[in-house]
Amino acid sequence: MTPGPLDGLRVIELATLFAGPLAATFLGDFGAEVIKVEHPRKPDPSRGHGASKNGIGLWWKTIGRNKRTVTLDLSHPAGAETLLTMAAQADVVIENFRPGTLERWNLGYDRLAADNPGLILARVTGFGQYGPYAGRPGFGTLAEAMSGFAALTGEPDGPPILPPFGLADGVAALATAYAVMAAVQARHGTGRGQTVDLAIIEPILALLGPQITAFDQLGLVQPRTGNRSVNNAPRNLYRTADGPWVAVSTSSQSIAERVMRLVGREELISEPWFGTGRQRAEHADELDAAVGGWIAAHTLAETIEAFDAAQAAVAPIYDVRDIMTDPQYAALGTVTAVQDDELGLIRMQNLLFRLSGTPGAIRWTGRGHGQDTTEVLGELGLSPEQIAALRAEGAA
């Protein structure tokens, strides 16, 4: 197997649900050795999150892939000492306890890095390590609410809407993986590690565009616009003659002009307001009527074919059944099959991107709770008797 770009990077994951674990998954996909530490009697709740088959959680099979699993009770002195031994040989620790928890167990950064000054500690919490909300429970849902995302989402006359999946957690996971790699790069120059303080409320805020600057400079508060955009039009969902829906986007001027020619409304291109996306958005009713009327008279296949021929941007609205059979996803290898110890061959989302020289791989799926404890602790130098003693004390 071709080495991954992160081969040799050892990551200890102390996190649960979902940003921290997913960040570790991203690192593991590209070769990092990830050791997931769970409480002996309280497994990561993601093992039971969502759909299951034969009592086996399916989300865990993906988010737990490429990780070895160890059980330790970090609140137990013997468990804490074992973690210190692990940290002395690690590059990165990812945790998502409430601020102060590691310190209460005498596992703060100074202690974790005492024998390993190059250690990077990534701390992923809802609100960050300080501030008036730091001690609150923090989940992605709260970030979606407080970032402005929910306020922007929904129909103009309807309520704010939350996403039906862990959007803020996923964005925070990507940001955490990026932060870890930035800290690893910095260590090449300094020889020293550092802490990463990542608040889940912040990365999703960064993706919502210049709302802060627009408010600061112009007093603008972006309204809910449904599937429309305040920055360009036509941009919406439209139903085809045979029932399926398609999405149309005209973020560039040339695409907007192609769409209007396609739907037989070329005269609108010469309107003085058609020259910018922002002005077109002010005439969205007229543009939606033109585009929506044309699409309503054509089937999905006819619509896609015509838009492709015109080099205009359109996409069908998919659910997972469509994703599994789409030829573009197939060409990219987006869905891959992996052998699982419990369920046999299972399909899941492949790696996030393709590297030509060091591509990374899914080496295995999510493993059993504590399945690798004996092996990992043995590699640290603990004897079978010491491991047995840890288990007898409830520390492992």
GROMACS .gro file of C-alpha atoms in nm:
model
  396
    1MET     CA    1   0.000   0.000   0.000
    2THR     CA    2   0.133   0.346  -0.093
    3PRO     CA    3   0.228   0.541   0.222
    4GLY     CA    4  -0.006   0.820   0.322
    5PRO     CA    5   0.129   1.173   0.360
    6LEU     CA    6   0.074   1.159   0.737
    7ASP     CA    7   0.246   0.826   0.796
    8GLY     CA    8   0.439   0.849   1.123
    9LEU     CA    9   0.205   1.107   1.279
   10ARG     CA   10   0.060   0.963   1.599
   11VAL     CA   11  -0.274   1.106   1.712
   12ILE     CA   12  -0.453   1.032   2.040
   13GLU     CA   13  -0.825   1.101   2.019
   14LEU     CA   14  -1.002   1.170   2.348
   15ALA     CA   15  -1.307   1.325   2.184
   16THR     CA   16  -1.670   1.221   2.129
   17LEU     CA   17  -1.964   1.342   1.918
   18PHE     CA   18  -1.863   1.463   1.649
   19ALA     CA   19  -1.621   1.740   1.555
   20GLY     CA   20  -1.312   1.604   1.733
   21PRO     CA   21  -1.358   1.241   1.622
   22LEU     CA   22  -1.425   1.343   1.262
   23ALA     CA   23  -1.110   1.557   1.257
   24ALA     CA   24  -0.914   1.251   1.370
   25THR     CA   25  -1.083   1.048   1.096
   26PHE     CA   26  -0.963   1.296   0.834
   27LEU     CA   27  -0.607   1.265   0.968
   28GLY     CA   28  -0.626   0.887   0.984
   29ASP     CA   29  -0.750   0.864   0.627
   30PHE     CA   30  -0.419   1.004   0.509
   31GLY     CA   31  -0.196   0.780   0.714
   32ALA     CA   32  -0.189   0.915   1.070
   33GLU     CA   33  -0.188   0.649   1.340
   34VAL     CA   34  -0.499   0.732   1.541
   35ILE     CA   35  -0.554   0.580   1.884
   36LYS     CA   36  -0.907   0.644   2.009
   37VAL     CA   37  -0.940   0.645   2.386
   38GLU     CA   38  -1.286   0.576   2.529
   39HIS     CA   39  -1.413   0.534   2.883
   40PRO     CA   40  -1.425   0.164   2.978
   41ARG     CA   41  -1.791   0.185   3.076
   42LYS     CA   42  -1.911   0.478   2.862
   43PRO     CA   43  -1.832   0.425   2.495
   44ASP     CA   44  -1.840   0.712   2.248
   45PRO     CA   45  -2.213   0.778   2.187
   46SER     CA   46  -2.149   0.779   1.812
   47ARG     CA   47  -2.136   0.400   1.834
   48GLY     CA   48  -2.513   0.408   1.882
   49HIS     CA   49  -2.592   0.719   1.681
   50GLY     CA   50  -2.825   0.691   1.383
   51ALA     CA   51  -2.909   0.379   1.190
   52SER     CA   52  -2.784   0.037   1.294
   53LYS     CA   53  -2.781  -0.314   1.153
   54ASN     CA   54  -2.798  -0.614   1.384
   55GLY     CA   55  -2.738  -0.373   1.672
   56ILE     CA   56  -2.419  -0.241   1.511
   57GLY     CA   57  -2.402   0.136   1.462
   58LEU     CA   58  -2.334   0.229   1.100
   59TRP     CA   59  -2.219   0.588   1.157
   60TRP     CA   60  -1.946   0.451   1.384
   61LYS     CA   61  -1.816   0.230   1.103
   62THR     CA   62  -1.728   0.545   0.908
   63ILE     CA   63  -1.624   0.790   1.179
   64GLY     CA   64  -1.427   0.517   1.358
   65ARG     CA   65  -1.236   0.399   1.053
   66ASN     CA   66  -0.854   0.388   1.055
   67LYS     CA   67  -0.849   0.409   1.437
   68ARG     CA   68  -0.731   0.166   1.701
   69THR     CA   69  -0.953   0.165   2.006
   70VAL     CA   70  -0.836   0.172   2.367
   71THR     CA   71  -1.028   0.207   2.694
   72LEU     CA   72  -0.899   0.425   2.978
   73ASP     CA   73  -1.073   0.603   3.264
   74LEU     CA   74  -0.888   0.934   3.263
   75SER     CA   75  -1.041   1.036   3.594
   76HIS     CA   76  -0.873   0.736   3.756
   77PRO     CA   77  -0.510   0.808   3.860
   78ALA     CA   78  -0.384   0.491   3.691
   79GLY     CA   79  -0.573   0.574   3.374
   80ALA     CA   80  -0.434   0.927   3.376
   81GLU     CA   81  -0.078   0.798   3.421
   82THR     CA   82  -0.127   0.561   3.129
   83LEU     CA   83  -0.243   0.848   2.911
   84LEU     CA   84   0.071   1.043   3.006
   85THR     CA   85   0.279   0.750   2.886
   86MET     CA   86   0.088   0.752   2.559
   87ALA     CA   87   0.120   1.129   2.519
   88ALA     CA   88   0.497   1.110   2.564
   89GLN     CA   89   0.510   0.915   2.237
   90ALA     CA   90   0.243   1.107   2.046
   91ASP     CA   91   0.238   1.405   1.814
   92VAL     CA   92  -0.121   1.521   1.864
   93VAL     CA   93  -0.394   1.488   2.125
   94ILE     CA   94  -0.750   1.585   2.028
   95GLU     CA   95  -0.999   1.640   2.311
   96ASN     CA   96  -1.342   1.795   2.354
   97PHE     CA   97  -1.403   1.797   2.729
   98ARG     CA   98  -1.546   2.109   2.887
   99PRO     CA   99  -1.269   2.359   2.966
  100GLY     CA  100  -1.093   2.270   3.288
  101THR     CA  101  -1.173   1.898   3.279
  102LEU     CA  102  -0.826   1.781   3.177
  103GLU     CA  103  -0.676   2.018   3.432
  104ARG     CA  104  -0.900   1.873   3.702
  105TRP     CA  105  -0.755   1.531   3.622
  106ASN     CA  106  -0.404   1.680   3.629
  107LEU     CA  107  -0.378   1.630   3.254
  108GLY     CA  108  -0.343   1.989   3.137
  109TYR     CA  109  -0.111   2.078   2.853
  110ASP     CA  110   0.188   2.146   3.077
  111ARG     CA  111   0.163   1.798   3.222
  112LEU     CA  112   0.087   1.623   2.891
  113ALA     CA  113   0.383   1.795   2.725
  114ALA     CA  114   0.625   1.766   3.018
  115ASP     CA  115   0.809   1.477   2.856
  116ASN     CA  116   0.717   1.572   2.502
  117PRO     CA  117   0.754   1.945   2.429
  118GLY     CA  118   0.657   1.889   2.065
  119LEU     CA  119   0.307   1.770   2.158
  120ILE     CA  120   0.011   1.947   1.997
  121LEU     CA  121  -0.311   1.958   2.199
  122ALA     CA  122  -0.623   2.037   1.994
  123ARG     CA  123  -0.910   2.146   2.219
  124VAL     CA  124  -1.247   2.139   2.042
  125THR     CA  125  -1.538   2.283   2.241
  126GLY     CA  126  -1.863   2.459   2.169
  127PHE     CA  127  -1.752   2.802   2.286
  128GLY     CA  128  -1.374   2.790   2.326
  129GLN     CA  129  -1.152   2.778   2.633
  130TYR     CA  130  -1.248   3.112   2.786
  131GLY     CA  131  -1.526   3.369   2.787
  132PRO     CA  132  -1.865   3.381   2.959
  133TYR     CA  133  -2.001   3.075   2.776
  134ALA     CA  134  -1.690   2.855   2.797
  135GLY     CA  135  -1.835   2.628   3.064
  136ARG     CA  136  -2.165   2.566   2.889
  137PRO     CA  137  -2.241   2.239   2.710
  138GLY     CA  138  -2.172   2.309   2.344
  139PHE     CA  139  -2.299   2.120   2.040
  140GLY     CA  140  -2.309   2.191   1.669
  141THR     CA  141  -2.678   2.276   1.686
  142LEU     CA  142  -2.598   2.572   1.910
  143ALA     CA  143  -2.330   2.687   1.667
  144GLU     CA  144  -2.575   2.667   1.379
  145ALA     CA  145  -2.809   2.887   1.583
  146MET     CA  146  -2.554   3.141   1.709
  147SER     CA  147  -2.350   3.177   1.390
  148GLY     CA  148  -2.637   3.326   1.195
  149PHE     CA  149  -2.680   3.012   0.983
  150ALA     CA  150  -3.030   2.929   1.107
  151ALA     CA  151  -3.140   3.292   1.080
  152LEU     CA  152  -3.043   3.288   0.711
  153THR     CA  153  -3.206   2.954   0.635
  154GLY     CA  154  -3.573   2.914   0.550
  155GLU     CA  155  -3.844   3.096   0.361
  156PRO     CA  156  -3.885   3.472   0.410
  157ASP     CA  157  -4.215   3.434   0.594
  158GLY     CA  158  -4.116   3.117   0.779
  159PRO     CA  159  -3.914   3.032   1.089
  160PRO     CA  160  -3.537   2.987   1.103
  161ILE     CA  161  -3.433   2.634   1.005
  162LEU     CA  162  -3.160   2.409   1.141
  163PRO     CA  163  -2.986   2.158   0.912
  164PRO     CA  164  -3.089   1.792   0.952
  165PHE     CA  165  -2.727   1.680   1.001
  166GLY     CA  166  -2.416   1.786   1.193
  167LEU     CA  167  -2.315   2.075   0.969
  168ALA     CA  168  -2.131   2.286   1.227
  169ASP     CA  169  -1.955   1.979   1.365
  170GLY     CA  170  -1.839   1.880   1.018
  171VAL     CA  171  -1.711   2.228   0.940
  172ALA     CA  172  -1.535   2.239   1.278
  173ALA     CA  173  -1.378   1.899   1.208
  174LEU     CA  174  -1.228   2.025   0.884
  175ALA     CA  175  -1.102   2.337   1.062
  176THR     CA  176  -0.951   2.124   1.340
  177ALA     CA  177  -0.765   1.901   1.096
  178TYR     CA  178  -0.634   2.214   0.923
  179ALA     CA  179  -0.530   2.367   1.256
  180VAL     CA  180  -0.348   2.051   1.357
  181MET     CA  181  -0.152   2.046   1.032
  182ALA     CA  182  -0.067   2.417   1.073
  183ALA     CA  183   0.068   2.341   1.420
  184VAL     CA  184   0.263   2.042   1.287
  185GLN     CA  185   0.419   2.266   1.022
  186ALA     CA  186   0.509   2.527   1.283
  187ARG     CA  187   0.677   2.258   1.491
  188HIS     CA  188   0.917   2.188   1.206
  189GLY     CA  189   1.064   2.532   1.265
  190THR     CA  190   1.040   2.563   1.643
  191GLY     CA  191   1.060   2.206   1.765
  192ARG     CA  192   0.777   2.284   2.004
  193GLY     CA  193   0.410   2.199   2.010
  194GLN     CA  194   0.124   2.421   2.116
  195THR     CA  195  -0.246   2.418   2.199
  196VAL     CA  196  -0.522   2.468   1.944
  197ASP     CA  197  -0.833   2.639   2.084
  198LEU     CA  198  -1.118   2.573   1.843
  199ALA     CA  199  -1.471   2.690   1.924
  200ILE     CA  200  -1.737   2.518   1.713
  201ILE     CA  201  -1.930   2.848   1.688
  202GLU     CA  202  -1.651   3.005   1.479
  203PRO     CA  203  -1.571   2.796   1.166
  204ILE     CA  204  -1.931   2.792   1.043
  205LEU     CA  205  -1.948   3.167   1.099
  206ALA     CA  206  -1.646   3.207   0.870
  207LEU     CA  207  -1.830   3.028   0.588
  208LEU     CA  208  -2.136   3.252   0.594
  209GLY     CA  209  -1.975   3.523   0.387
  210PRO     CA  210  -1.898   3.883   0.481
  211GLN     CA  211  -2.203   3.931   0.703
  212ILE     CA  212  -1.998   4.091   0.981
  213THR     CA  213  -1.826   4.334   0.746
  214ALA     CA  214  -2.150   4.417   0.566
  215PHE     CA  215  -2.318   4.495   0.896
  216ASP     CA  216  -2.020   4.695   1.019
  217GLN     CA  217  -1.994   4.906   0.706
  218LEU     CA  218  -2.353   4.926   0.586
  219GLY     CA  219  -2.574   4.809   0.872
  220LEU     CA  220  -2.698   4.522   0.655
  221VAL     CA  221  -2.868   4.220   0.812
  222GLN     CA  222  -2.908   3.948   0.552
  223PRO     CA  223  -3.269   3.822   0.540
  224ARG     CA  224  -3.402   3.472   0.484
  225THR     CA  225  -3.459   3.424   0.113
  226GLY     CA  226  -3.550   3.055   0.084
  227ASN     CA  227  -3.367   2.898  -0.209
  228ARG     CA  228  -3.296   3.235  -0.363
  229SER     CA  229  -2.975   3.434  -0.324
  230VAL     CA  230  -2.931   3.801  -0.248
  231ASN     CA  231  -2.624   3.798  -0.472
  232ASN     CA  232  -2.747   3.653  -0.801
  233ALA     CA  233  -3.053   3.535  -0.992
  234PRO     CA  234  -3.195   3.320  -1.128
  235ARG     CA  235  -3.090   3.088  -0.846
  236ASN     CA  236  -3.355   2.852  -0.718
  237LEU     CA  237  -3.506   2.505  -0.728
  238TYR     CA  238  -3.745   2.435  -1.015
  239ARG     CA  239  -3.974   2.139  -1.077
  240THR     CA  240  -3.960   1.956  -1.409
  241ALA     CA  241  -4.258   1.835  -1.609
  242ASP     CA  242  -4.217   1.476  -1.489
  243GLY     CA  243  -4.182   1.568  -1.121
  244PRO     CA  244  -3.813   1.578  -1.018
  245TRP     CA  245  -3.654   1.903  -0.906
  246VAL     CA  246  -3.340   2.071  -1.036
  247ALA     CA  247  -3.115   2.345  -0.899
  248VAL     CA  248  -3.002   2.629  -1.123
  249SER     CA  249  -2.722   2.871  -1.040
  250THR     CA  250  -2.607   3.178  -1.233
  251SER     CA  251  -2.320   3.303  -1.018
  252SER     CA  252  -2.135   3.431  -1.325
  253GLN     CA  253  -2.275   3.682  -1.575
  254SER     CA  254  -2.203   3.459  -1.874
  255ILE     CA  255  -2.400   3.170  -1.724
  256ALA     CA  256  -2.693   3.399  -1.648
  257GLU     CA  257  -2.700   3.512  -2.011
  258ARG     CA  258  -2.684   3.154  -2.140
  259VAL     CA  259  -2.979   3.054  -1.922
  260MET     CA  260  -3.195   3.338  -2.049
  261ARG     CA  261  -3.114   3.252  -2.411
  262LEU     CA  262  -3.196   2.889  -2.341
  263VAL     CA  263  -3.538   2.965  -2.194
  264GLY     CA  264  -3.626   3.205  -2.476
  265ARG     CA  265  -3.601   3.531  -2.282
  266GLU     CA  266  -3.292   3.680  -2.442
  267GLU     CA  267  -3.446   4.028  -2.431
  268LEU     CA  268  -3.397   4.040  -2.055
  269ILE     CA  269  -3.019   4.041  -2.103
  270SER     CA  270  -3.037   4.397  -2.237
  271GLU     CA  271  -3.221   4.527  -1.931
  272PRO     CA  272  -3.002   4.773  -1.736
  273TRP     CA  273  -3.049   4.573  -1.416
  274PHE     CA  274  -2.928   4.246  -1.571
  275GLY     CA  275  -2.562   4.345  -1.562
  276THR     CA  276  -2.486   4.242  -1.202
  277GLY     CA  277  -2.590   3.953  -0.985
  278ARG     CA  278  -2.706   4.181  -0.707
  279GLN     CA  279  -2.938   4.373  -0.942
  280ARG     CA  280  -3.068   4.052  -1.098
  281ALA     CA  281  -3.157   3.930  -0.749
  282GLU     CA  282  -3.386   4.233  -0.714
  283HIS     CA  283  -3.580   4.101  -1.014
  284ALA     CA  284  -3.590   3.739  -0.901
  285ASP     CA  285  -3.968   3.707  -0.945
  286GLU     CA  286  -3.947   3.783  -1.315
  287LEU     CA  287  -3.641   3.567  -1.370
  288ASP     CA  288  -3.782   3.275  -1.172
  289ALA     CA  289  -4.102   3.291  -1.374
  290ALA     CA  290  -3.905   3.272  -1.697
  291VAL     CA  291  -3.677   2.989  -1.593
  292GLY     CA  292  -3.934   2.801  -1.385
  293GLY     CA  293  -4.190   2.818  -1.664
  294TRP     CA  294  -3.949   2.672  -1.917
  295ILE     CA  295  -3.835   2.392  -1.687
  296ALA     CA  296  -4.195   2.307  -1.592
  297ALA     CA  297  -4.260   2.232  -1.958
  298HIS     CA  298  -3.966   1.993  -1.993
  299THR     CA  299  -3.877   1.661  -1.834
  300LEU     CA  300  -3.572   1.614  -1.615
  301ALA     CA  301  -3.380   1.446  -1.896
  302GLU     CA  302  -3.472   1.721  -2.142
  303THR     CA  303  -3.375   1.992  -1.893
  304ILE     CA  304  -3.035   1.843  -1.815
  305GLU     CA  305  -2.961   1.783  -2.182
  306ALA     CA  306  -3.056   2.137  -2.283
  307PHE     CA  307  -2.863   2.302  -2.002
  308ASP     CA  308  -2.557   2.090  -2.079
  309ALA     CA  309  -2.576   2.183  -2.446
  310ALA     CA  310  -2.600   2.552  -2.351
  311GLN     CA  311  -2.314   2.517  -2.101
  312ALA     CA  312  -2.543   2.645  -1.827
  313ALA     CA  313  -2.526   2.528  -1.467
  314VAL     CA  314  -2.793   2.283  -1.353
  315ALA     CA  315  -2.805   1.979  -1.124
  316PRO     CA  316  -3.079   1.737  -1.024
  317ILE     CA  317  -3.185   1.719  -0.659
  318TYR     CA  318  -3.045   1.389  -0.535
  319ASP     CA  319  -3.107   1.166  -0.241
  320VAL     CA  320  -2.868   0.888  -0.144
  321ARG     CA  321  -3.018   0.647  -0.399
  322ASP     CA  322  -2.916   0.880  -0.680
  323ILE     CA  323  -2.568   0.935  -0.533
  324MET     CA  324  -2.506   0.559  -0.531
  325THR     CA  325  -2.575   0.530  -0.905
  326ASP     CA  326  -2.446   0.862  -1.042
  327PRO     CA  327  -2.170   0.819  -1.304
  328GLN     CA  328  -1.971   1.123  -1.189
  329TYR     CA  329  -1.950   0.997  -0.831
  330ALA     CA  330  -1.858   0.657  -0.973
  331ALA     CA  331  -1.579   0.807  -1.185
  332LEU     CA  332  -1.437   0.986  -0.880
  333GLY     CA  333  -1.464   0.678  -0.659
  334THR     CA  334  -1.662   0.881  -0.405
  335VAL     CA  335  -1.837   0.569  -0.275
  336THR     CA  336  -1.604   0.287  -0.183
  337ALA     CA  337  -1.644  -0.065  -0.047
  338VAL     CA  338  -1.453  -0.172   0.265
  339GLN     CA  339  -1.437  -0.509   0.438
  340ASP     CA  340  -1.577  -0.495   0.792
  341ASP     CA  341  -1.516  -0.758   1.062
  342GLU     CA  342  -1.882  -0.765   1.166
  343LEU     CA  343  -2.087  -0.674   0.861
  344GLY     CA  344  -1.876  -0.798   0.571
  345LEU     CA  345  -1.837  -0.571   0.270
  346ILE     CA  346  -1.989  -0.228   0.338
  347ARG     CA  347  -1.994   0.088   0.131
  348MET     CA  348  -1.916   0.433   0.264
  349GLN     CA  349  -1.792   0.779   0.167
  350ASN     CA  350  -1.435   0.763   0.039
  351LEU     CA  351  -1.154   1.006   0.129
  352LEU     CA  352  -1.222   1.378   0.091
  353PHE     CA  353  -0.980   1.434  -0.196
  354ARG     CA  354  -0.730   1.255  -0.417
  355LEU     CA  355  -0.352   1.296  -0.388
  356SER     CA  356  -0.156   1.166  -0.687
  357GLY     CA  357   0.155   1.056  -0.498
  358THR     CA  358   0.045   0.973  -0.142
  359PRO     CA  359  -0.326   0.904  -0.172
  360GLY     CA  360  -0.415   0.769   0.172
  361ALA     CA  361  -0.657   0.481   0.226
  362ILE     CA  362  -0.934   0.336   0.439
  363ARG     CA  363  -0.741   0.057   0.607
  364TRP     CA  364  -1.026  -0.067   0.826
  365THR     CA  365  -1.367   0.036   0.952
  366GLY     CA  366  -1.468   0.134   1.306
  367ARG     CA  367  -1.348  -0.129   1.552
  368GLY     CA  368  -1.499  -0.268   1.870
  369HIS     CA  369  -1.499  -0.079   2.200
  370GLY     CA  370  -1.150  -0.119   2.346
  371GLN     CA  371  -1.059  -0.381   2.088
  372ASP     CA  372  -0.693  -0.276   2.071
  373THR     CA  373  -0.631  -0.196   2.438
  374THR     CA  374  -0.401  -0.490   2.506
  375GLU     CA  375  -0.198  -0.437   2.189
  376VAL     CA  376  -0.156  -0.061   2.230
  377LEU     CA  377  -0.072  -0.071   2.600
  378GLY     CA  378   0.171  -0.353   2.530
  379GLU     CA  379   0.346  -0.136   2.274
  380LEU     CA  380   0.390   0.125   2.549
  381GLY     CA  381   0.583  -0.130   2.750
  382LEU     CA  382   0.311  -0.242   2.991
  383SER     CA  383   0.324  -0.608   3.080
  384PRO     CA  384   0.017  -0.835   3.061
  385GLU     CA  385   0.006  -0.826   3.441
  386GLN     CA  386   0.005  -0.445   3.445
  387ILE     CA  387  -0.272  -0.433   3.184
  388ALA     CA  388  -0.474  -0.685   3.385
  389ALA     CA  389  -0.425  -0.474   3.698
  390LEU     CA  390  -0.552  -0.163   3.517
  391ARG     CA  391  -0.862  -0.353   3.414
  392ALA     CA  392  -0.914  -0.491   3.761
  393GLU     CA  393  -0.903  -0.137   3.903
  394GLY     CA  394  -1.151  -0.014   3.641
  395ALA     CA  395  -0.889   0.217   3.492
  396ALA     CA  396  -0.883   0.043   3.155
   0.00000   0.00000   0.00000
